[in-house]
C-alpha positions as a Markdown table, in Angstrom:
| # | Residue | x | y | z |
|---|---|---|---|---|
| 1 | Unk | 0.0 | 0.0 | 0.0 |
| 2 | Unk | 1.0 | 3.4 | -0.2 |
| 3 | Unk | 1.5 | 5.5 | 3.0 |
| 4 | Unk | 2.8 | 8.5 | 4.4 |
| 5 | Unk | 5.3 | 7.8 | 7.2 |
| 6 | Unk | 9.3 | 9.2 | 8.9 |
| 7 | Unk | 12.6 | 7.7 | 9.0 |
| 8 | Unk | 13.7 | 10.8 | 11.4 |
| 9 | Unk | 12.2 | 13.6 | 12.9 |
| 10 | Unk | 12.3 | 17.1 | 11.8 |
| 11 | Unk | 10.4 | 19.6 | 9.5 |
| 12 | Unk | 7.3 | 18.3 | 6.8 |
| 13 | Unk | 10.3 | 17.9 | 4.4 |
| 14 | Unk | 11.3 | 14.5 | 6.3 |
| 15 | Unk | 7.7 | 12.6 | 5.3 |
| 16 | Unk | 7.7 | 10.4 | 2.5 |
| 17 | Unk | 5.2 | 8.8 | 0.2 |
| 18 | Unk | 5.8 | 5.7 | -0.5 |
| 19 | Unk | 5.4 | 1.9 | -0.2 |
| 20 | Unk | 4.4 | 0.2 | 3.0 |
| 21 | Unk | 3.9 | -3.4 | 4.3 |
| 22 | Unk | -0.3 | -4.0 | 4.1 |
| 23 | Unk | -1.2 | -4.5 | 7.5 |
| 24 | Unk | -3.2 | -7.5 | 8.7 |
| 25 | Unk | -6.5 | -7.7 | 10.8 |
| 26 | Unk | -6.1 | -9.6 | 14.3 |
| 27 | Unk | -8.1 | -10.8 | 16.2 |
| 28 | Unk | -10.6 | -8.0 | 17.6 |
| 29 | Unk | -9.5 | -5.8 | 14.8 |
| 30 | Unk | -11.0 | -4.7 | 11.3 |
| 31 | Unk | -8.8 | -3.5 | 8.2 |
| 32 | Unk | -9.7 | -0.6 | 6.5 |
| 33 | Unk | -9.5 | 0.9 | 3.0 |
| 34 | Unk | -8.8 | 4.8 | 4.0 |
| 35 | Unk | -11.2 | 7.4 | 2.4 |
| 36 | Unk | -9.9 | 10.1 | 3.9 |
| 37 | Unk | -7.5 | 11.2 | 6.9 |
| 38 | Unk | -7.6 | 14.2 | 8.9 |
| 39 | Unk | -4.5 | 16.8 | 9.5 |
| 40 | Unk | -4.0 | 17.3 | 13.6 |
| 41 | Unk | -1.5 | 19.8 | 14.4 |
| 42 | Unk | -0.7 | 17.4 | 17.0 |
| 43 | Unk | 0.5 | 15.4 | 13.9 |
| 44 | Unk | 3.0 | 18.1 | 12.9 |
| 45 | Unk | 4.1 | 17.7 | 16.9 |
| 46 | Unk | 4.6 | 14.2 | 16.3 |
| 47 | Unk | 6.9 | 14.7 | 13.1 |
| 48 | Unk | 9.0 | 17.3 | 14.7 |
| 49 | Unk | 8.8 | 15.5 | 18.3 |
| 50 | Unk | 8.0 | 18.7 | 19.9 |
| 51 | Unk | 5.9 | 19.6 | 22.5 |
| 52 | Unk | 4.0 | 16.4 | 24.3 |
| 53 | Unk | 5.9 | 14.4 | 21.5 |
| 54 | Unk | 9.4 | 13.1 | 23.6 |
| 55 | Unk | 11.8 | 11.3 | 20.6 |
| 56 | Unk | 12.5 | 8.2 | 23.1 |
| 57 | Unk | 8.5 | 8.0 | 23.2 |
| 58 | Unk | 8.2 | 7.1 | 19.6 |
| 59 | Unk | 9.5 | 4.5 | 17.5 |
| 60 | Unk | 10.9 | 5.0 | 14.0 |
| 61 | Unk | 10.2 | 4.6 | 11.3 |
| 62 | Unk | 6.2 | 5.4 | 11.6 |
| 63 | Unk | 3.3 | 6.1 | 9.5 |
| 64 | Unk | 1.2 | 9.7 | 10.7 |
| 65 | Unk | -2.2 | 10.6 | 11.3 |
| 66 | Unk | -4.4 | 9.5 | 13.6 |
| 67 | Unk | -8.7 | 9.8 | 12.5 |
| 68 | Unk | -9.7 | 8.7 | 9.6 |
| 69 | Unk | -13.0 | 7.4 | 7.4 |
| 70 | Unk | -13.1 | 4.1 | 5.2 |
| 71 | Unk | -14.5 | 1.3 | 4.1 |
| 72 | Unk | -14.0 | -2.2 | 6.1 |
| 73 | Unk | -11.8 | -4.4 | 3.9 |
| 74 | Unk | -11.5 | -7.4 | 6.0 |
| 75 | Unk | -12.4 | -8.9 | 9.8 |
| 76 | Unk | -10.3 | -10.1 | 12.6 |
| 77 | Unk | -11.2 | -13.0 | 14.5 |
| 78 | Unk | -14.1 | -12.4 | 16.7 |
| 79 | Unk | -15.4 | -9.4 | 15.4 |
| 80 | Unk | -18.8 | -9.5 | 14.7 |
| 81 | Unk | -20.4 | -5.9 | 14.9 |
| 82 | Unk | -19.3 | -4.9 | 11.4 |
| 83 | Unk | -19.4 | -6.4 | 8.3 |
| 84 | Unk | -17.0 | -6.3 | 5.2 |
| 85 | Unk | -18.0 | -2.9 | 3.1 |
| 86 | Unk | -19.3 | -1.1 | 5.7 |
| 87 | Unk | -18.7 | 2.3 | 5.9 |
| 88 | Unk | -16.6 | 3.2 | 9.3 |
| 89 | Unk | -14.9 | 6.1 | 10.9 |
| 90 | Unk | -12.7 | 6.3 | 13.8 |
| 91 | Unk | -9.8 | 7.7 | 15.9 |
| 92 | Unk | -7.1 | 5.6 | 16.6 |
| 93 | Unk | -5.8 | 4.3 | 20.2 |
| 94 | Unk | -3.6 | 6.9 | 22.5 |
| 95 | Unk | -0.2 | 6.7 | 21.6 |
| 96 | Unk | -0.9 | 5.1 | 17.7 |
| 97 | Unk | -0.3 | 7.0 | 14.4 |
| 98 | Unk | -1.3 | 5.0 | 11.3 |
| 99 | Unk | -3.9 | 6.8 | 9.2 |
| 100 | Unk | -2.1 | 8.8 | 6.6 |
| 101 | Unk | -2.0 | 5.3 | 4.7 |
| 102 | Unk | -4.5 | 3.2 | 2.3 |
| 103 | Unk | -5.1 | 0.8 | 4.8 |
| 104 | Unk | -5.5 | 0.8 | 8.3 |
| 105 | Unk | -5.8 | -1.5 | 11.4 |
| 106 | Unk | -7.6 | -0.9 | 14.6 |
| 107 | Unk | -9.6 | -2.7 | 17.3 |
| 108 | Unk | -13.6 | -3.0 | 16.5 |
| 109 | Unk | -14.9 | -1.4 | 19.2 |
| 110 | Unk | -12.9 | 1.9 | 18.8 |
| 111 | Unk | -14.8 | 2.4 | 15.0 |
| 112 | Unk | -18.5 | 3.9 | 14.6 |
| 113 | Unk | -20.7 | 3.2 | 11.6 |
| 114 | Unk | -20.9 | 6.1 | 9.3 |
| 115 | Unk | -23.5 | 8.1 | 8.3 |
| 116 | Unk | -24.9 | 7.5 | 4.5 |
| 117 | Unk | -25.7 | 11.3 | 4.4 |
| 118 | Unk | -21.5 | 12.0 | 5.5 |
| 119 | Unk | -19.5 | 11.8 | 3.2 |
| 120 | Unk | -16.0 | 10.3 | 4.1 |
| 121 | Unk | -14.2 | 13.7 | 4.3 |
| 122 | Unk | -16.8 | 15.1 | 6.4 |
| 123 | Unk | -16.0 | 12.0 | 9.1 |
| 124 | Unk | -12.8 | 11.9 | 9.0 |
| 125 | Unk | -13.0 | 16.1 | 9.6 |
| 126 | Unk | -15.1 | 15.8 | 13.0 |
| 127 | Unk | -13.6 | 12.5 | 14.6 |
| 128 | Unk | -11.0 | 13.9 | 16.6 |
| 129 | Unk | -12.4 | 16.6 | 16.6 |
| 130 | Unk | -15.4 | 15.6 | 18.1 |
| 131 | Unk | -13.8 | 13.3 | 20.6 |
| 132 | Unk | -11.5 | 16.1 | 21.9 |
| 133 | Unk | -14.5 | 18.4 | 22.2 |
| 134 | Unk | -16.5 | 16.7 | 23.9 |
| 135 | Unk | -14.4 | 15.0 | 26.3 |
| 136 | Unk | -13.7 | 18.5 | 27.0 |
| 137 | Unk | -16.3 | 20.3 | 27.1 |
| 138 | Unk | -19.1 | 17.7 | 28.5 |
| 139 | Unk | -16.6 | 15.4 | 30.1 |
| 140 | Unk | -14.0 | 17.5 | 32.0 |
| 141 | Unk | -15.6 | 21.5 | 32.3 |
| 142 | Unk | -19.0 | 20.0 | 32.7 |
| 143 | Unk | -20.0 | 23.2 | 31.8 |
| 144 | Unk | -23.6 | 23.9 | 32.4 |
| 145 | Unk | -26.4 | 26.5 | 30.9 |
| 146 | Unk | -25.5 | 30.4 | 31.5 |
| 147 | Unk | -22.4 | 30.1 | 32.6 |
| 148 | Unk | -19.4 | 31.7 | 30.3 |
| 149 | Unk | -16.7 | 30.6 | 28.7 |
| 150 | Unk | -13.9 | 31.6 | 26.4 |
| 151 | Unk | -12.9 | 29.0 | 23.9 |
| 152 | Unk | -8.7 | 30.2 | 23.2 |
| 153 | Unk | -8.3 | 29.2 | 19.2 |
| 154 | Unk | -12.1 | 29.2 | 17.7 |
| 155 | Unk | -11.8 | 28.5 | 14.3 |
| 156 | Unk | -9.7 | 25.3 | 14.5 |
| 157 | Unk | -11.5 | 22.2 | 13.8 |
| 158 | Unk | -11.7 | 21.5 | 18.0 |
| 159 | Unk | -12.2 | 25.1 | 18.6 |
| 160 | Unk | -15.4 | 25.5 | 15.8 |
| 161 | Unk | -16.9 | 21.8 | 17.4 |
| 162 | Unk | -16.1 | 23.6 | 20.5 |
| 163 | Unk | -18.1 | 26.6 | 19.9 |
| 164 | Unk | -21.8 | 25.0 | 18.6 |
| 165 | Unk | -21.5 | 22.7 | 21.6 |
| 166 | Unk | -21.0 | 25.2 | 24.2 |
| 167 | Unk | -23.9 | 27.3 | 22.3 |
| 168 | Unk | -25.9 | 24.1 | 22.4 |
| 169 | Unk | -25.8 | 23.9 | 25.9 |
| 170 | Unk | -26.5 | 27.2 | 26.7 |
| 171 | Unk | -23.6 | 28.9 | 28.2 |
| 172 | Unk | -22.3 | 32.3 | 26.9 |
| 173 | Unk | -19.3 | 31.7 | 24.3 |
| 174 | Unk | -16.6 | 34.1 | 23.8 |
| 175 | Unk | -14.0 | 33.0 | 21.2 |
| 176 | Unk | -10.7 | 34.3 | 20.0 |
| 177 | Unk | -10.1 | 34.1 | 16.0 |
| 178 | Unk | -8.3 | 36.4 | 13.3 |
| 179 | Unk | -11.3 | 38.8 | 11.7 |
| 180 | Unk | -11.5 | 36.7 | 8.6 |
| 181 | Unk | -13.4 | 33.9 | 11.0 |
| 182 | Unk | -15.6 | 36.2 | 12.6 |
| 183 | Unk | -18.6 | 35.6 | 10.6 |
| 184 | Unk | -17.8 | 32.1 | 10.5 |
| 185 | Unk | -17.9 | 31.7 | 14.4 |
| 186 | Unk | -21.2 | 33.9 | 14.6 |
| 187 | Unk | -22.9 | 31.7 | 12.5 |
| 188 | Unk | -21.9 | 28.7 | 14.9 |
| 189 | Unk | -23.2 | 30.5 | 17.9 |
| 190 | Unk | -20.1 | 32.3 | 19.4 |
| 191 | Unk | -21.6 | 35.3 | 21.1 |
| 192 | Unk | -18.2 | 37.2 | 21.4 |
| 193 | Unk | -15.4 | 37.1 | 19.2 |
| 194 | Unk | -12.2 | 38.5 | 20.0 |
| 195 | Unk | -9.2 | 39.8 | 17.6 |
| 196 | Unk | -6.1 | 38.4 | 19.1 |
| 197 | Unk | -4.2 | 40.4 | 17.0 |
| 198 | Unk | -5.0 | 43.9 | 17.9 |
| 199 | Unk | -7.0 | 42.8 | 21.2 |
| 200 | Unk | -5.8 | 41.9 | 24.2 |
| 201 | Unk | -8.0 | 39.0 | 25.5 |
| 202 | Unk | -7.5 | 39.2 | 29.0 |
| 203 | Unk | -8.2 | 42.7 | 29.8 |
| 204 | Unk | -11.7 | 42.5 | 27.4 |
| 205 | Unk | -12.8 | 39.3 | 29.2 |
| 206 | Unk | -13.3 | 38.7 | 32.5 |
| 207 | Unk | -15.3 | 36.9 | 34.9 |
| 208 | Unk | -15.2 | 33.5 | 33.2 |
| 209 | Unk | -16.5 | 30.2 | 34.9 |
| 210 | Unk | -14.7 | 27.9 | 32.3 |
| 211 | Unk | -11.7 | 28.4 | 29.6 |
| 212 | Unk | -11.1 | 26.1 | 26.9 |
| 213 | Unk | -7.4 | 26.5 | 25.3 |
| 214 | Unk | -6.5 | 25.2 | 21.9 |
| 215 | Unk | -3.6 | 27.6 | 21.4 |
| 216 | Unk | -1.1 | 27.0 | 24.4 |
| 217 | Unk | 2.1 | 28.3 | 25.6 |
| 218 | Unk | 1.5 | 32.0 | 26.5 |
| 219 | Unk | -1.9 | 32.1 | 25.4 |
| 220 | Unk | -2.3 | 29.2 | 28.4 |
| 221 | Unk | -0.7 | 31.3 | 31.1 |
| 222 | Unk | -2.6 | 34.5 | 30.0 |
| 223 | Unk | -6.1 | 33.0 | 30.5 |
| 224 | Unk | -5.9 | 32.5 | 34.0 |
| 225 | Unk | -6.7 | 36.1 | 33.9 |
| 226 | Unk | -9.9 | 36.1 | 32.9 |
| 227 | Unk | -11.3 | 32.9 | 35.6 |
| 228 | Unk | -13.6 | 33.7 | 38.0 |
| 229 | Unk | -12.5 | 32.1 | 41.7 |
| 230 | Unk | -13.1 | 28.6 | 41.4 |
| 231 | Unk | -13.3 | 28.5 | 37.3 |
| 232 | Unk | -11.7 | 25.5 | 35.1 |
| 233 | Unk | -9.1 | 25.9 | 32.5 |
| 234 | Unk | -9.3 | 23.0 | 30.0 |
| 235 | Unk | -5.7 | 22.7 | 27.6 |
| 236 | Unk | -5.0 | 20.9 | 24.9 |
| 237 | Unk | -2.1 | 22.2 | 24.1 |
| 238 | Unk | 0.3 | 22.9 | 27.1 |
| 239 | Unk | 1.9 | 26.3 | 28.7 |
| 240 | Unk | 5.3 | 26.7 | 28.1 |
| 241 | Unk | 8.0 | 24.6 | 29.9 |
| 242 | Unk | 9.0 | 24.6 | 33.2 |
| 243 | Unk | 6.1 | 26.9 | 34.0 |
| 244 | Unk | 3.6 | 26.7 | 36.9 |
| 245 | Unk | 0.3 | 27.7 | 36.8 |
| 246 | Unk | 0.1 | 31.5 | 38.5 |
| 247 | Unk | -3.4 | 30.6 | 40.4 |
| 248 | Unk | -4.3 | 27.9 | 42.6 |
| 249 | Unk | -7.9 | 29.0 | 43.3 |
| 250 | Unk | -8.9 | 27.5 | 39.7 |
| 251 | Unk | -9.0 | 24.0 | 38.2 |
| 252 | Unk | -6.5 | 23.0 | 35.9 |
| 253 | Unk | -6.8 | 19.9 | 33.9 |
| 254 | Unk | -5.5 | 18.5 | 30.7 |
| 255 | Unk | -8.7 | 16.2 | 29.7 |
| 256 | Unk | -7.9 | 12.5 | 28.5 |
| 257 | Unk | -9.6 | 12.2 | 24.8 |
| 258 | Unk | -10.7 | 8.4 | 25.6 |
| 259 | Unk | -10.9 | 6.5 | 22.2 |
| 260 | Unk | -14.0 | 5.0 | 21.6 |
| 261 | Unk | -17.5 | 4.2 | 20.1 |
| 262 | Unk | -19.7 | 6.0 | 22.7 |
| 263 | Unk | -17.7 | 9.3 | 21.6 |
| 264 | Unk | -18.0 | 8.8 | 18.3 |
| 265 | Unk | -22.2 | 8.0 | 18.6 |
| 266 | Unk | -22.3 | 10.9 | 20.6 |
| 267 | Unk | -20.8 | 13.3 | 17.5 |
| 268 | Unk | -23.0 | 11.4 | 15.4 |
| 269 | Unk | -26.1 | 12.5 | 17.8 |
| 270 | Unk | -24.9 | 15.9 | 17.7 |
| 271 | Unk | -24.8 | 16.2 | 14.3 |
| 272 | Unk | -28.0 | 14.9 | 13.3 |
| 273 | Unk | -29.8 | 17.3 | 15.9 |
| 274 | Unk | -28.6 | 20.0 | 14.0 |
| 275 | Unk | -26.7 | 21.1 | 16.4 |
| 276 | Unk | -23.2 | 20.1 | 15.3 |
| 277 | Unk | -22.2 | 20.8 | 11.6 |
| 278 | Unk | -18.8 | 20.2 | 9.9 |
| 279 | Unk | -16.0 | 22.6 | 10.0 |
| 280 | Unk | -14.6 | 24.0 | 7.2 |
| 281 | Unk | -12.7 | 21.7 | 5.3 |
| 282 | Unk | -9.6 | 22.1 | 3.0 |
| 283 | Unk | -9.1 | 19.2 | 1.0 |
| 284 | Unk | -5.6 | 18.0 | -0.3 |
| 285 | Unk | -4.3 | 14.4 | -2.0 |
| 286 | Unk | -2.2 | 12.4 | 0.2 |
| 287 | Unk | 0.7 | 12.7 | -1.8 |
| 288 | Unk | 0.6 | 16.8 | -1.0 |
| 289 | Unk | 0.7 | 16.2 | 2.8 |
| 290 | Unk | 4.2 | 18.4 | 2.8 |
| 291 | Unk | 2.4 | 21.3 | 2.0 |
| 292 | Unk | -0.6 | 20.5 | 4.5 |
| 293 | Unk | 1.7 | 19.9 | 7.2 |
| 294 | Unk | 3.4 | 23.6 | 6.0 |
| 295 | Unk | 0.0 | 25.1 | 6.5 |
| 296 | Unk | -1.3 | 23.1 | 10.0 |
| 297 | Unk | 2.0 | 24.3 | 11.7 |
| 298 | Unk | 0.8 | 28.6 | 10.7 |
| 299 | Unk | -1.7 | 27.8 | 13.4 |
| 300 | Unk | -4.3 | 29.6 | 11.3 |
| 301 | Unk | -6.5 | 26.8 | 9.3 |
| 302 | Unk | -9.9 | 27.4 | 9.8 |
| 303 | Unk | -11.7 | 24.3 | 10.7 |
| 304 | Unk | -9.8 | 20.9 | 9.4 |
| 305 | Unk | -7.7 | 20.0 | 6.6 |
| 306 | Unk | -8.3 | 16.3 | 5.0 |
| 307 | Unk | -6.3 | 14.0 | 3.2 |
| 308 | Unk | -8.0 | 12.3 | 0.1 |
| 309 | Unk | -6.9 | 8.6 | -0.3 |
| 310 | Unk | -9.4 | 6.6 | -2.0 |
C-alpha cells in the first residue's frame, strides 16, 4: 500500500510517500481501506517531536495521522459488529499513528458506523475533533447552561466543534479568532469574538467560569486572567516549559480524549440534531501532505484539513 510515514524527525520535508507493508486484521480488529485522513496539528508535533511528543516516546520509522474514514476491507477474529464494506470512521488508540495510509488496522470497538448522508471527508474532519471536544467540554468542564466561557483558538477544527456545543448547551461563548473567521464563528453560535491580534483577550474578558485552550504556551498562562475564583481551564495544548500555573484558586486539567465508540455515537447524535455541523474543510491528496503539514503548523486553518486517499 502506499503511505505516508518518517525515518527521522524534523520539518514536513522528512515525510515520504511511498510503499508500506499492508497491515493485517487480528483478532478484535478490522482492516480498513482509507477514504480520507484528517491533519491534527498534534500530527505536525509528532513529526518534529515537539511539545507532548518526547523522541524516546516514539518508534521509527512510523506512518502519521491518527482519525480517519473508510471502508471495512476485512475482519479479525471475533469481530462481529461490522461487516466487510461497511462504511466506518474512527480515531485511533492513544499513543498510535497509522492513518495517513491506504489501509489501516484498529480494534472494533474503537470504530463507529458512518453516516450514509456523510461523506468520508466530512468523518474523517469531526472525529478527533469531536472526541476532543467533547471529552472536554461535557466530560472535564461539565459546563452547564448560563455560565461563560472563552474558547482560546475558535476556528480550528476543535475550537469551531467547540463553539456549537458550548452554544448548544446554553452557556455564553466568547471566542478568539483572526477577523476573517468572525462571521464564520457567529454563525456557529459564538456570542463574542475576540481579535487576538489587535486585542488583548485578558483585559476585554473577564469573569469566566470555564476556559477552553486550543492555542497554548503564553496564550495558556494568560487565561488565568480572565477565571472567575473557582473557574476550570481546560488545555490541549500545554503552557510553556517549566512553567507553573500562576493561580491555585482555579482547576487546571489537561482532559484524556478516551478512544471509543460512545464518543464517536455521541458526535454522530450531535450532528443529526442539528446542532453540530462540519467545520470548514480544506481538502488535499495524500501525496501533498508536505504542503498540508506547512499550512497546519501557521496555526491559522480554519476548521480541518483532510487528506484524500481513496
Amino acid at each position: 500500500m502506499k503511505a505516508v510515514f518518517i525515518e527521522e524527525f524534523g520539518a514536513p520535508e522528512v515525510m515520504k510517500y511511498g510503499d508500506w507493508p499492508d497491515p493485517v486484521a487480528g483478532p478484535g480488529e478490522i482492516l480498513v481501506d482509507v477514504h480520507a485522513a484528517s491533519v491534527n496539528p498534534a500530527d505536525a508535533k509528532v513529526r518534529s517531536a515537539t511539545g507532548n511528543y518526547d523522541p524516546k516516546d516514539l518508534q521509527l520509522p512510523m506512518i502519521l495521522g491518527r482519525d480517519f474514514s473508510g471502508t471495512v476491507r476485512a475482519l479479525g477474529d471475533g469481530v462481529t459488529d461490522f461487516q466487510v464494506g461497511d462504511a466506518v470512521f474512527a480515531v485511533l488508540d492513544r499513543g498510535v499513528e497509522a492513518a495517513y495510509a491506504e489501509q489501516v488496522v484498529i480494534p472494533a470497538k474503537l470504530a463507529a458506523k458512518k453516516p450514509a448522508d456523510w461523506s468520508h471527508v466530512e468523518a474523517a474532519a469531526l472525529a478527533l475533533t469531536g472526541l476532543t471536544a467533547l471529552v472536554s467540554i461535557e466530560d472535564t468542564i461539565k459546563l452547564r447552561a448560563d455560565e461563560k466561557i472563552l474558547i482560546q483558538g475558535g476556528a480550528g477544527g476543535v475550537g469551531s466543534f467547540a463553539v456549537q456545543l458550548c452554544h448548544y448547551i446554553g452557556a455564553h461563548v466568547v471566542a478568539t479568532a483572526s477577523p476573517r473567521n468572525h462571521d464564520y464563528l457567529h454563525d456557529f453560535g459564538a456570542d463574542e469574538i475576540i481579535d487576538y491580534n489587535t486585542v488583548d483577550f485578558a483585559t476585554a474578558v473577564s469573569d469566566c467560569d470555564a476556559v477552553f485552550d486550543t492555542v497554548g504556551y503564553d496564550v495558556q498562562l494568560r487565561s488565568y486572567e480572565v477565571l472567575k475564583p473557582g473557574g476550570r481551564l481546560a488545555w490541549i495544548s500545554p503552557a510553556p516549559k517549566g512553567s507553573t500555573p500562576p493561580r491555585d484558586d482555579v482547576t487546571v486539567v489537561r482532559p484524556q480524549v478516551a478512544r471509543d465508540r460512545e464518543h464517536l455515537e455521541r458526535v454522530i447524535e450531535l450532528v443529526g440534531l442539528g446542532v453540530i455541523k462540519p467545520p470548514a474543510i480544506e481538502t488535499m491528496p495524500l501525496s501533498e501532505v508536505v504542503e498540508a503539514h506547512r499550512k497546519i503548523e501557521t496555526g491559522h486553518v480554519r476548521g480541518k484539513i483532510v487528506l484524500t486517499i481513496r
